[in-house]
Coordinates of C-alpha atoms and ligand atoms in Angstrom, one line a residue:
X28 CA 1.2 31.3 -6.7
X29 CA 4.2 29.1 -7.8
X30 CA 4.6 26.8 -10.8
X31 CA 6.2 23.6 -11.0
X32 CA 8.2 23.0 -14.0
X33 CA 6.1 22.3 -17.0
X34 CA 5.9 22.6 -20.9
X35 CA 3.6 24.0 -23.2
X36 CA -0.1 23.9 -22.8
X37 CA -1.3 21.2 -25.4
X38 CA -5.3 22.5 -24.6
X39 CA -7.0 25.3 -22.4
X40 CA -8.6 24.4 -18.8
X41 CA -12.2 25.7 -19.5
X42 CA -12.4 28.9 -16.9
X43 CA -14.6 28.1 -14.0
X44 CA -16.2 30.5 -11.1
X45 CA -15.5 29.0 -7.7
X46 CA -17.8 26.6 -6.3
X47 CA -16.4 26.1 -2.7
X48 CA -18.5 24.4 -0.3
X49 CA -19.3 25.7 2.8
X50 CA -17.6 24.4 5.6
X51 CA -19.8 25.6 8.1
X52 CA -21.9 22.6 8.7
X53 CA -19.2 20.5 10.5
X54 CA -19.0 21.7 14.1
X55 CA -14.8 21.2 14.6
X56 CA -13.8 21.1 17.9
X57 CA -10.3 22.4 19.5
X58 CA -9.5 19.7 21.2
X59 CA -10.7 15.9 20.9
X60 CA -10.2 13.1 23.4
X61 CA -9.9 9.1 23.1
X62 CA -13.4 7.2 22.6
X63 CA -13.3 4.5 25.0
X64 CA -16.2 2.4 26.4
X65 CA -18.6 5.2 24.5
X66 CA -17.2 8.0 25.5
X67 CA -15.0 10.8 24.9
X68 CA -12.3 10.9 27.6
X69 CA -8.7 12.5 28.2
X70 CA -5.8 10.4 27.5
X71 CA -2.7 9.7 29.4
X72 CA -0.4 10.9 27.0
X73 CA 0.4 14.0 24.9
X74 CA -1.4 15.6 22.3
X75 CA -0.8 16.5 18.7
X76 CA -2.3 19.0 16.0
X77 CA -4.1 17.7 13.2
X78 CA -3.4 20.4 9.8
X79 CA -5.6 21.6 6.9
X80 CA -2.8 20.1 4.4
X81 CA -4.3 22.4 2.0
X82 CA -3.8 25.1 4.1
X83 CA -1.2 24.1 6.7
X84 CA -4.0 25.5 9.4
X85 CA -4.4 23.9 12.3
X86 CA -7.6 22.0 12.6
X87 CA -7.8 20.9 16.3
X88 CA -5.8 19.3 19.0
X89 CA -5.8 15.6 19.3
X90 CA -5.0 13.1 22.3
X91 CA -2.3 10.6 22.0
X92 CA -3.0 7.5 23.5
X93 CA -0.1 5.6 25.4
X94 CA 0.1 2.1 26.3
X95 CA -2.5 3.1 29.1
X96 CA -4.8 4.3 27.0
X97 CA -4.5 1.4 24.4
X98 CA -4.6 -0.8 27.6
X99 CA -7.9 0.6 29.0
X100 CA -9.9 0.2 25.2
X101 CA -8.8 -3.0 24.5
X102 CA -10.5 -3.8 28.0
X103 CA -13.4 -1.4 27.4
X104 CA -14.1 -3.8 24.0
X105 CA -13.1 -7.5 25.6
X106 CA -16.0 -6.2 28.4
X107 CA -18.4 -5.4 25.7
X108 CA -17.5 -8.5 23.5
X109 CA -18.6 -10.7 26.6
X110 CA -21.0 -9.4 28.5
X111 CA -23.1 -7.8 24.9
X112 CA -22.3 -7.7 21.3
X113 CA -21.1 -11.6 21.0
X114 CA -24.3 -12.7 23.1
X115 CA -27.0 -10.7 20.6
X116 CA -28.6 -11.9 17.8
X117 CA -27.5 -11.5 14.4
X118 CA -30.5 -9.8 13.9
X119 CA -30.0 -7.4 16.6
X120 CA -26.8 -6.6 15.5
X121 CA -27.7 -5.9 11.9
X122 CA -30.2 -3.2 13.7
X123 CA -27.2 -0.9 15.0
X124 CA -25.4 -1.7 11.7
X125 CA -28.2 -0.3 9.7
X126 CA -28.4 2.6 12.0
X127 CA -25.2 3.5 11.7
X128 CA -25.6 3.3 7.9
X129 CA -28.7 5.3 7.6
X130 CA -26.7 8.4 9.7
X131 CA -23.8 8.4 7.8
X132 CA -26.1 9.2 5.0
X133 CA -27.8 11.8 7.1
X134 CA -24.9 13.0 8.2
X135 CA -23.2 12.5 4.6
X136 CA -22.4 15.9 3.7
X137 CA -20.6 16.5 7.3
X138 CA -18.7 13.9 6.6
X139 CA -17.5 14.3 3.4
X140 CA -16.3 18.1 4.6
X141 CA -14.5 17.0 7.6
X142 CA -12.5 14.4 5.3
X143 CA -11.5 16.6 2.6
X144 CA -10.6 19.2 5.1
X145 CA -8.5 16.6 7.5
X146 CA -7.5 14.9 4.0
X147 CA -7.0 17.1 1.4
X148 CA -9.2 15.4 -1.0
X149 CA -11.7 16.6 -3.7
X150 CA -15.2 17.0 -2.0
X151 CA -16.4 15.6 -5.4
X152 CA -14.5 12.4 -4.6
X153 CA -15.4 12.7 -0.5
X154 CA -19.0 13.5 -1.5
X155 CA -19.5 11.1 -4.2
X156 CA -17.3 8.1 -3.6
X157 CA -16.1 7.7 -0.3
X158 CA -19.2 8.3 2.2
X159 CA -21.7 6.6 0.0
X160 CA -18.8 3.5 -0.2
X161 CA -18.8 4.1 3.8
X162 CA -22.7 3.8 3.9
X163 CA -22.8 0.9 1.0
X164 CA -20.1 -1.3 3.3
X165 CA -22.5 -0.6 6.7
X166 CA -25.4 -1.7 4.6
X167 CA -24.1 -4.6 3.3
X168 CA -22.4 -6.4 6.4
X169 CA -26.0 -5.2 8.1
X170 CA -27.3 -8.1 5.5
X171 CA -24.7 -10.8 6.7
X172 CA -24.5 -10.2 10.9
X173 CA -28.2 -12.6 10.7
X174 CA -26.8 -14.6 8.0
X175 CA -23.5 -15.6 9.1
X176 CA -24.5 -19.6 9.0
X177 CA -24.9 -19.3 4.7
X178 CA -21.5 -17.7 5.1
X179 CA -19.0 -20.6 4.7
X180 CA -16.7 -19.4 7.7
X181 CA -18.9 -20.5 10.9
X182 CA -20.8 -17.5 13.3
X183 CA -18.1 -17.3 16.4
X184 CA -16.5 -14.3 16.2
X185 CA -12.5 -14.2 17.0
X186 CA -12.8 -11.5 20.3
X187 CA -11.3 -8.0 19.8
X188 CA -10.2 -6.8 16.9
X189 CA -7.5 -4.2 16.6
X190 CA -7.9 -2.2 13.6
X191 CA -4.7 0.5 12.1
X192 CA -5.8 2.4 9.5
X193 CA -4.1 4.7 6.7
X194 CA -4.8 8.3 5.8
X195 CA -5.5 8.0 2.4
X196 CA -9.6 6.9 2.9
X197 CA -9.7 7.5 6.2
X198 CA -13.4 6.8 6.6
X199 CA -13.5 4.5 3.9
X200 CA -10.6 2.6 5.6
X201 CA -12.5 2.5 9.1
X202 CA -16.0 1.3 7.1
X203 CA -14.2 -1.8 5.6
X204 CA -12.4 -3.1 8.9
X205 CA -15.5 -2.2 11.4
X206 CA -18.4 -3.2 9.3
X207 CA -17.4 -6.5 8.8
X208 CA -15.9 -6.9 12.5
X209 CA -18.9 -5.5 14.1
X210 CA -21.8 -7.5 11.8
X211 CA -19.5 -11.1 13.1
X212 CA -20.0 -10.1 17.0
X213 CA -16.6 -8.8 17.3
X214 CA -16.2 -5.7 19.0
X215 CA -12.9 -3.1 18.2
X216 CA -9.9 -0.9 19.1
X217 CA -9.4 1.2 15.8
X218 CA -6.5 3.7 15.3
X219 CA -7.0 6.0 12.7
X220 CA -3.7 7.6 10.7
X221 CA -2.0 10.5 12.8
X222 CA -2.8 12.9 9.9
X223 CA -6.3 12.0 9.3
X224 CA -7.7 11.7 12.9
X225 CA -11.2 13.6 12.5
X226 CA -14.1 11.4 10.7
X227 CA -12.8 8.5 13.2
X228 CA -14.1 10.8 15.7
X229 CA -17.2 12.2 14.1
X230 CA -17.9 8.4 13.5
X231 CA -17.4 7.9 17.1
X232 CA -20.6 10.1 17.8
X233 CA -22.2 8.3 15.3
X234 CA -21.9 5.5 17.4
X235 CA -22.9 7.5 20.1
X236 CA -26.0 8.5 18.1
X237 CA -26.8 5.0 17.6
X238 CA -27.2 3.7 20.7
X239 CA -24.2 1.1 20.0
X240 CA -23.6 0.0 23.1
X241 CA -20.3 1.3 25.1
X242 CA -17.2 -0.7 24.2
X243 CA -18.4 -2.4 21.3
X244 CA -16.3 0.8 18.7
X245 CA -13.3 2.3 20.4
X246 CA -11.0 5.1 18.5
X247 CA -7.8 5.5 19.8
X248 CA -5.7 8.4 18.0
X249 CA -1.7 8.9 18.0
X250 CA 0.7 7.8 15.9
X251 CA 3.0 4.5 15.0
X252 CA 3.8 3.8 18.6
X253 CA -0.2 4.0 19.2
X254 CA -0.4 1.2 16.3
X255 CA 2.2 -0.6 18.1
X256 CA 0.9 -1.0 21.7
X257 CA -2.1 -1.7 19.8
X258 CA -1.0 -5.0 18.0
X259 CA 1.1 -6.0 20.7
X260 CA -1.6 -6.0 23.3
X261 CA -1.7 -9.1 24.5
X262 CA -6.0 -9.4 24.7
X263 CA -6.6 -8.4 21.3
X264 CA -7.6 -11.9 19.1
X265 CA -6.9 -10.4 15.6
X266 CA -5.1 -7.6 14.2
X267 CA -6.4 -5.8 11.4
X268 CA -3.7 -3.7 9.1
X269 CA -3.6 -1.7 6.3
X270 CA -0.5 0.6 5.5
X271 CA 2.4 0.3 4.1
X272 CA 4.4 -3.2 3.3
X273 CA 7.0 -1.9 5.2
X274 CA 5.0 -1.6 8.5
X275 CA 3.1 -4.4 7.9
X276 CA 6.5 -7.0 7.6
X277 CA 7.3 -5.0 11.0
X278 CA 3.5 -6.5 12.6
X279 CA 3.5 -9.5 10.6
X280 CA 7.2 -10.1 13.2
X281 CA 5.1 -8.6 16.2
X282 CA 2.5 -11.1 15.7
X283 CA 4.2 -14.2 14.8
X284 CA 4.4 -16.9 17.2
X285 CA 1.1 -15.3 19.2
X286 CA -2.1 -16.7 18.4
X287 CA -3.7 -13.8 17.0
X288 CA -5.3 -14.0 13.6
X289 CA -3.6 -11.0 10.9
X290 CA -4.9 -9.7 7.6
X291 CA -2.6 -7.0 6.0
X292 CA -3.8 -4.7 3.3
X293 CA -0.3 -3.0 2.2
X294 CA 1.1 -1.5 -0.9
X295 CA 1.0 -1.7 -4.9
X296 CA 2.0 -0.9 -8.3
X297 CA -0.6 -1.7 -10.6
X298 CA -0.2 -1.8 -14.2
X299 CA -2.7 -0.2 -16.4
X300 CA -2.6 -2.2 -19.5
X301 CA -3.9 -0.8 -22.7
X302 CA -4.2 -2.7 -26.0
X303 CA -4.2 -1.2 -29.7
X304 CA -8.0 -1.9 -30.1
X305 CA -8.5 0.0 -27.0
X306 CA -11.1 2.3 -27.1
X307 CA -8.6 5.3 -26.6
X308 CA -10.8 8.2 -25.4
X309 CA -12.3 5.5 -22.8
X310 CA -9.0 4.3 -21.8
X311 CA -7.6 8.2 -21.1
X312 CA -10.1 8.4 -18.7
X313 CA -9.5 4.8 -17.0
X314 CA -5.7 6.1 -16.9
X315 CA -6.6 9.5 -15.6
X316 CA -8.8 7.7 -12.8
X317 CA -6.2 5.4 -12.3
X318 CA -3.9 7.2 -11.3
X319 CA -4.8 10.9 -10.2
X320 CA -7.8 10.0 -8.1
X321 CA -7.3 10.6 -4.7
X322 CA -4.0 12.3 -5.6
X323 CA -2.6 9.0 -6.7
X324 CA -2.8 8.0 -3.0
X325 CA -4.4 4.7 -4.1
X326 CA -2.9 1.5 -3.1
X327 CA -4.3 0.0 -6.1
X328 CA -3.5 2.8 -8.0
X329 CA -2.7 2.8 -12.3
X330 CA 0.3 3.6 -11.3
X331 CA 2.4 2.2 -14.1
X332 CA 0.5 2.5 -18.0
X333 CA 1.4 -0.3 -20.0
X334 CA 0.7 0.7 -23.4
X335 CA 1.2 -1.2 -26.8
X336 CA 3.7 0.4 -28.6
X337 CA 2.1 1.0 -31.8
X338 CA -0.5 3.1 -30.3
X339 CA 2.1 4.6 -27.7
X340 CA 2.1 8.5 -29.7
X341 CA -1.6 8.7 -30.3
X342 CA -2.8 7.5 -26.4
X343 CA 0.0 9.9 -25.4
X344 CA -1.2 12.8 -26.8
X345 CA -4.8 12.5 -25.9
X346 CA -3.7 11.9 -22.3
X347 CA -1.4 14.8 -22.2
X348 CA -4.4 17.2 -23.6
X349 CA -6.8 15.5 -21.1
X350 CA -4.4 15.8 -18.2
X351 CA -4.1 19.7 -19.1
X352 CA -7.8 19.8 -18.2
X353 CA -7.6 18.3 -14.6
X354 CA -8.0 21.4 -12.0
X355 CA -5.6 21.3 -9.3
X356 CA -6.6 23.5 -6.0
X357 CA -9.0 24.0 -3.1
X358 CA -10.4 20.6 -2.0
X359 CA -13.6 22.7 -1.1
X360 CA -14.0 23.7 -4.3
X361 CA -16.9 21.5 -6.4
X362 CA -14.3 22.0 -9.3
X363 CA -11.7 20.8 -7.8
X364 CA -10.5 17.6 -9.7
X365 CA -6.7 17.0 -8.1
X366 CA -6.3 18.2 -4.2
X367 CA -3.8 18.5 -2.0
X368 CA -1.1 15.8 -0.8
X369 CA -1.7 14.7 2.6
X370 CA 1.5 15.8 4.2
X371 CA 4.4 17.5 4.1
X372 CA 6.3 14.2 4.0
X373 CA 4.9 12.6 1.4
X374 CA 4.9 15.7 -0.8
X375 CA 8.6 15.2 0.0
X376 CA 8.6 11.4 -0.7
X377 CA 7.4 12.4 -4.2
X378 CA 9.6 15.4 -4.9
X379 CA 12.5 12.9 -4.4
X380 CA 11.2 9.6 -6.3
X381 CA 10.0 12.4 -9.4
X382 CA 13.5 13.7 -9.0
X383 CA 14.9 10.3 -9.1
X384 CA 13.0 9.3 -12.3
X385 CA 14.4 12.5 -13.9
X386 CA 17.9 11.7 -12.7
X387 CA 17.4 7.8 -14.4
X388 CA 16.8 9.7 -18.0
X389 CA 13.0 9.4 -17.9
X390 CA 11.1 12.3 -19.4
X391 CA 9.3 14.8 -16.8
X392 CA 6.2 16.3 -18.1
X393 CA 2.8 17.9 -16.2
X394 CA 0.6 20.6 -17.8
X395 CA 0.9 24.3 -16.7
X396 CA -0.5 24.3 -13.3
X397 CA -0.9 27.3 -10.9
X398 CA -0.3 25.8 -7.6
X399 CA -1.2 27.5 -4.2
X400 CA 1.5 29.1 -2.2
X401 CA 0.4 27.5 1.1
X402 CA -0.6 23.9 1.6
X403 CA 1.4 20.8 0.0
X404 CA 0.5 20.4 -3.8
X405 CA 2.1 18.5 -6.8
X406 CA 0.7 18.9 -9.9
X407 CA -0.3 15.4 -12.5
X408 CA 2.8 14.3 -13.8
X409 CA 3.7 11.6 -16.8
X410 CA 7.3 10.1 -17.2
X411 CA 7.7 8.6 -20.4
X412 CA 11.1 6.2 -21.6
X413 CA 10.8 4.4 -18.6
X414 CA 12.1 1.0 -18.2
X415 CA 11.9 -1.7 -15.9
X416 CA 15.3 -0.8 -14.4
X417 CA 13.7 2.5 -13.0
X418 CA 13.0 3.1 -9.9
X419 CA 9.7 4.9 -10.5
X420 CA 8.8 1.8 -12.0
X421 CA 9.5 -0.6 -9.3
X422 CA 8.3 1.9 -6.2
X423 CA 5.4 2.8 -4.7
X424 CA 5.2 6.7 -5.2
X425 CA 2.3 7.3 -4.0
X426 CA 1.4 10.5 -5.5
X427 CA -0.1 11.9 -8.9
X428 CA 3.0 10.5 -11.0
X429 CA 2.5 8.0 -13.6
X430 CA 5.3 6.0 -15.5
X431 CA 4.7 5.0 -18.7
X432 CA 6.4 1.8 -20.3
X433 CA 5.5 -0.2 -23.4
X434 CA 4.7 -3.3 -25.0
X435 CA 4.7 -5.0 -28.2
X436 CA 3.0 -8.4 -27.1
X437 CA 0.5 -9.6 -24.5
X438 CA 3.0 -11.9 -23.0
X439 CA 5.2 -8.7 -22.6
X440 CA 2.6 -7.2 -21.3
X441 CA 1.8 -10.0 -18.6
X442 CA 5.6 -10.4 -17.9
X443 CA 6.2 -6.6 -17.2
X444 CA 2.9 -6.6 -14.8
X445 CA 4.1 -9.5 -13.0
X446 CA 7.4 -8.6 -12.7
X447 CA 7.0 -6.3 -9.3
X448 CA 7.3 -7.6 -5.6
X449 CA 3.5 -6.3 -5.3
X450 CA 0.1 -7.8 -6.5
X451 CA -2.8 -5.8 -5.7
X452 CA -4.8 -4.6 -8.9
X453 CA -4.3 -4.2 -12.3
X454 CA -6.3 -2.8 -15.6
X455 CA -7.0 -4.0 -19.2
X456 CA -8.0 -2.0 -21.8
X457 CA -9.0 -4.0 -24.9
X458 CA -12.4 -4.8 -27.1
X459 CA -11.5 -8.8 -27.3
X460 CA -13.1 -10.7 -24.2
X461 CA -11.3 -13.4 -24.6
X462 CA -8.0 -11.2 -24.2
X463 CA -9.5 -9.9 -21.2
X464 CA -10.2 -13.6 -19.7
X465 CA -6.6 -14.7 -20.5
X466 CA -4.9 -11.5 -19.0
X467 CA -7.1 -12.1 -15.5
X468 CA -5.7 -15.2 -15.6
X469 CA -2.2 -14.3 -16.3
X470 CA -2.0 -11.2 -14.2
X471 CA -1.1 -12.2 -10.4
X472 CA -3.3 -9.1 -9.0
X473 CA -6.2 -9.9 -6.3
X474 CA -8.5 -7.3 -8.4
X475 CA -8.2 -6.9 -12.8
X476 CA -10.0 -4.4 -14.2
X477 CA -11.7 -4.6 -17.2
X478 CA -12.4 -1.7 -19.5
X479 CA -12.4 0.2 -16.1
X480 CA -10.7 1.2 -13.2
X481 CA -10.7 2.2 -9.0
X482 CA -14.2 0.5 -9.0
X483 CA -15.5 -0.6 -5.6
X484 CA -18.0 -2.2 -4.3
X485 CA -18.9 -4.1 -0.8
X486 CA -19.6 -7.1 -2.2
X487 CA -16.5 -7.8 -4.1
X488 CA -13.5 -9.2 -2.3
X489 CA -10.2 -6.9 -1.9
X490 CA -7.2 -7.4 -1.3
X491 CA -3.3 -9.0 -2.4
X492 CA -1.0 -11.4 -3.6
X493 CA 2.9 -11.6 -2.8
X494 CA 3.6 -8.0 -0.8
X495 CA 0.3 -6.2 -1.6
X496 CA -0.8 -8.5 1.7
X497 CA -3.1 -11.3 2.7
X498 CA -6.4 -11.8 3.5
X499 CA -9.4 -10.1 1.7
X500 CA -12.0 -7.2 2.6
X501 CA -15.4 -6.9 1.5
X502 CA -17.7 -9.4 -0.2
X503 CA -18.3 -12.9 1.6
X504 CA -14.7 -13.4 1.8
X505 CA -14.1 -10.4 3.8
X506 CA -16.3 -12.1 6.5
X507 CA -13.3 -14.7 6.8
X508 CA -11.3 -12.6 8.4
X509 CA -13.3 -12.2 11.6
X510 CA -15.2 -15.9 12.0
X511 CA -13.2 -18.9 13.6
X512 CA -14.0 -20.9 10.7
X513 CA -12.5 -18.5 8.4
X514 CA -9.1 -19.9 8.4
X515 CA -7.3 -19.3 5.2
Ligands
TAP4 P1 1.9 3.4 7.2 O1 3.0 4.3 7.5 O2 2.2 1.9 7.2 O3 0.8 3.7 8.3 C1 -0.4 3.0 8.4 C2 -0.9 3.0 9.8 O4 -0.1 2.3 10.7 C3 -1.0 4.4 10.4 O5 -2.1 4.5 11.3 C4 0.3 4.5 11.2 O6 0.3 5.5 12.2 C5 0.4 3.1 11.7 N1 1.7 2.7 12.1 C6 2.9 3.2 11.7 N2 3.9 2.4 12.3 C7 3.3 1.4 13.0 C8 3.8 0.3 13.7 N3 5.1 0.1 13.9 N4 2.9 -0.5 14.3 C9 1.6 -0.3 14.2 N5 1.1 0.7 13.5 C10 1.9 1.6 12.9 O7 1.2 3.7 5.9 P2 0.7 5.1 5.4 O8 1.8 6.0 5.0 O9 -0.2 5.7 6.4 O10 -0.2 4.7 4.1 C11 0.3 4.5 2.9 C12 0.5 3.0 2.6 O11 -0.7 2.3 2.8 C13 0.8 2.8 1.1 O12 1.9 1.9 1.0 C14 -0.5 2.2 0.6 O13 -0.3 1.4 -0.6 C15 -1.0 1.4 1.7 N6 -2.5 1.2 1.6 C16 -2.9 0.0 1.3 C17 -4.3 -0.2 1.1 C18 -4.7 -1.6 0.8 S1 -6.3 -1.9 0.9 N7 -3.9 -2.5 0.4 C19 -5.2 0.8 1.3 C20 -4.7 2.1 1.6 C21 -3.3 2.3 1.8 P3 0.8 7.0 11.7 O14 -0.4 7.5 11.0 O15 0.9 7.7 13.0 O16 2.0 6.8 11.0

């Protein structure tokens, strides 16, 4: 075991027996192929391994698709799009949709394995928030695919869609772009994140399962030049991203001039804004979920704590003693409350924007944590005396690190929220509604918080201002993005 710098234990992690779930119920194979025109099939290309990152162990062979490849889905789904899915019903489409949703839940606890062994995630998060989210968002575009004339935004569908998804929900990520695509009549190309190939493919048989007919889902796997021969196929009608703001400026250029229809989902740095008449104990655990869910790998994640400075010492120490609680180790395990980071490169992204707060004068602190020897881990960590000069302030870290800044008034508090090139969520923590109505207003975030955070739900629109994106997923709005009439 090693042990990243800390300081002394301010409370005791209660001793618990190991609780590991078994991973014998999902069925991994060594190698996978493409799913194209509803089936499994080799690629052109090269192949890549897919790790435990908990583990470093190698989970199972996966085919890159090349420009061929990409070529031969995108036609597989403009076939389908024609000759099938934009030609049925509404009401016949919602049938597959349900489907689907009734055998993820079947197939739930599968699912939620696979991710947090492909992912690194808590099976308590996998188990309880994303696969029932995954189900939820099935469900609920099911509802519109008959309804589509009440939606606002017309019934054509745009064509194909081409979907590039991250590997920090992997599922979750796939549920919100093909739900939505699938209940309009669009049919899809979807690439999944190089590092977090697996549920794409286990939904893939789902489809299979389903009966969906071929062509209508198509999962191509590989990396960033995947993504790109993806979005600059010339037959795909809309592009569907979400990543990082850097790769999405990089498609937003790809796309301009074409006449495909984008909607980017791209980065943050939400602040978590708490006020004096916070309920503290409540707020801890909005700050705790804010940040160190998922591993912090949250776009919308509480990654900056705005806290008003005459309650700065008291919030401080209860989070402190409530972060020394938080149990960092095997995903698998029910326990488990921080998991592993995804990948060796983002483990090193953190090392070196943590070192960089140190290096700026903030103050480093995480609880004593025994991290494993193999696998990528970093254990909760708090800066405190940051400023808006610092670069852990202004950066997307990405990881379980959160800076802490203050306030004295809630104009300060609005103008130190605003004041970042992102706008995707933010949190307030107070018992005055009225203070809560005004900061919504005053916050340019496309989600606030209230008393709350890193709550989602299908029928409430996602999604950015400024360099968090545009366009919005989930809710009514979300259908927007796939109708002709949905112009923004
Ligand atoms: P990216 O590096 O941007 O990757 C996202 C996806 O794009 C991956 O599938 C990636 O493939 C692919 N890709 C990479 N280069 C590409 C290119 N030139 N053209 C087309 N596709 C390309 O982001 P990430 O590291 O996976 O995810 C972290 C970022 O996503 C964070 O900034 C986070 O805030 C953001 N995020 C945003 C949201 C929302 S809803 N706003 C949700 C989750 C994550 P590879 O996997 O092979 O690199």
């Amino acid at each position: 075991m090693t042990t990243e710098p800390t300081s002394t234990p301010t409370s005791t992690v209660f001793e618990y027996a190991p609780a590991p779930e078994s991973r014998s119920i999902v069925d991994l194979r060594a190698s996978y192929g493409l799913f194209v025109d509803g089936e499994f099939v080799d690629g052109h290309g090269s192949s890549f391994k897919t790790i435990n990152p908990a583990t470093e162990e190698v989970l199972a062979e996966v085919a890159e698709a090349d420009d061929a490849d990409v070529d031969a889905a995108v036609r597989a789904a403009r076939r389908a799009h024609t000759r099938v899915w934009s030609r049925m019903s509404g009401s016949e489409r919602a049938k597959y949709l349900y489907r689907i949703a009734r055998i993820i839940q079947e197939r739930g606890r599968e699912l939620a394995v696979l991710e947090s062994l492909d992912n690194g995630k808590p099976i308590k998060e996998s188990r309880d928030v994303d696969v029932p989210i995954v189900a939820a968002h099935f469900f609920y575009y099911a509802g519109w695919a008959d309804k589509l004339e009440h939606s606002g935004y017309g019934t054509t569908p745009l064509g194909v869609a081409g979907q590039v998804i991250p590997w920090n929900f992997p599922l979750m990520m796939l549920a919100w772009k093909v739900a939505p695509a699938l209940a309009c009549g669009n049919t899809v190309v979807l690439k999944p994140a190089e590092t977090t190939p697996l549920t794409a493919l286990l939904f893939a048989e789902i489809c299979q399962q389903a009966d969906l007919p071929p062509g209508v889902v198509n999962i191509v796997t590989g990396a960033g030049g995947t993504g790109q021969a993806l979005v600059a196929h010339p037959d795909v009608d809309k592009v569907a991203f979400t990543g990082s703001t850097e790769v999405g400026k990089a498609i937003a250029r790809a796309v301009a001039g074409s006449s495909k229809k984008v909607t980017l989902e791209l980065g943050g740095k939400a602040a978590n804004i708490v006020f004096d008449d916070a309920p503290l104990d409540q707020a801890v655990e909005g700050i705790v979920e804010g940040i160190f869910f998922n591993q912090g790998h949250v776009c919308c994640a509480g990654s900056r704590l705005l806290v008003q400075e005459s309650i700065a010492e008291e919030l401080l120490a209860k989070l402190r003693t409530r972060m020394a609680t938080l149990r960092v180790g095997d995903p698998l395990d029910k326990n488990t409350d921080v998991g592993a980071i995804n990948s060796a490169e983002q483990l090193q992204r953190i090392r070196e924007l943590s070192q960089v707060g140190e290096d700026e004068g903030a103050g480093r602190w995480s609880p004593p944590c025994e991290l494993p020897e193999r696998g990528f881990w970093f254990p909760p960590t708090l800066f405190t005396g940051v400023t808006q000069a610092h670069r852990i302030a202004r950066e997307e870290i990405f990881g379980p690190v959160l800076s802490v800044l203050t306030f004295r008034t809630p104009s300060e508090a609005v103008e130190k929220a605003n004041n970042t090139p992102y706008g995707l969520s933010a949190g307030v923590w107070t018992e005055k509604g009225s203070l809560i109505l005004h900061m919504a207003g005053a916050l340019k975030a496309g989600v606030v918080w209230a008393n709350t955070f890193n709550k989602f739900d299908p029928t409430s629109p996602f999604g950015g201002f400024k360099e968090s994106g545009q366009g919005r997923e989930g809710g009514r709005h979300g259908l927007a993005a796939y109708l002709r009439g949905g112009d923004l």
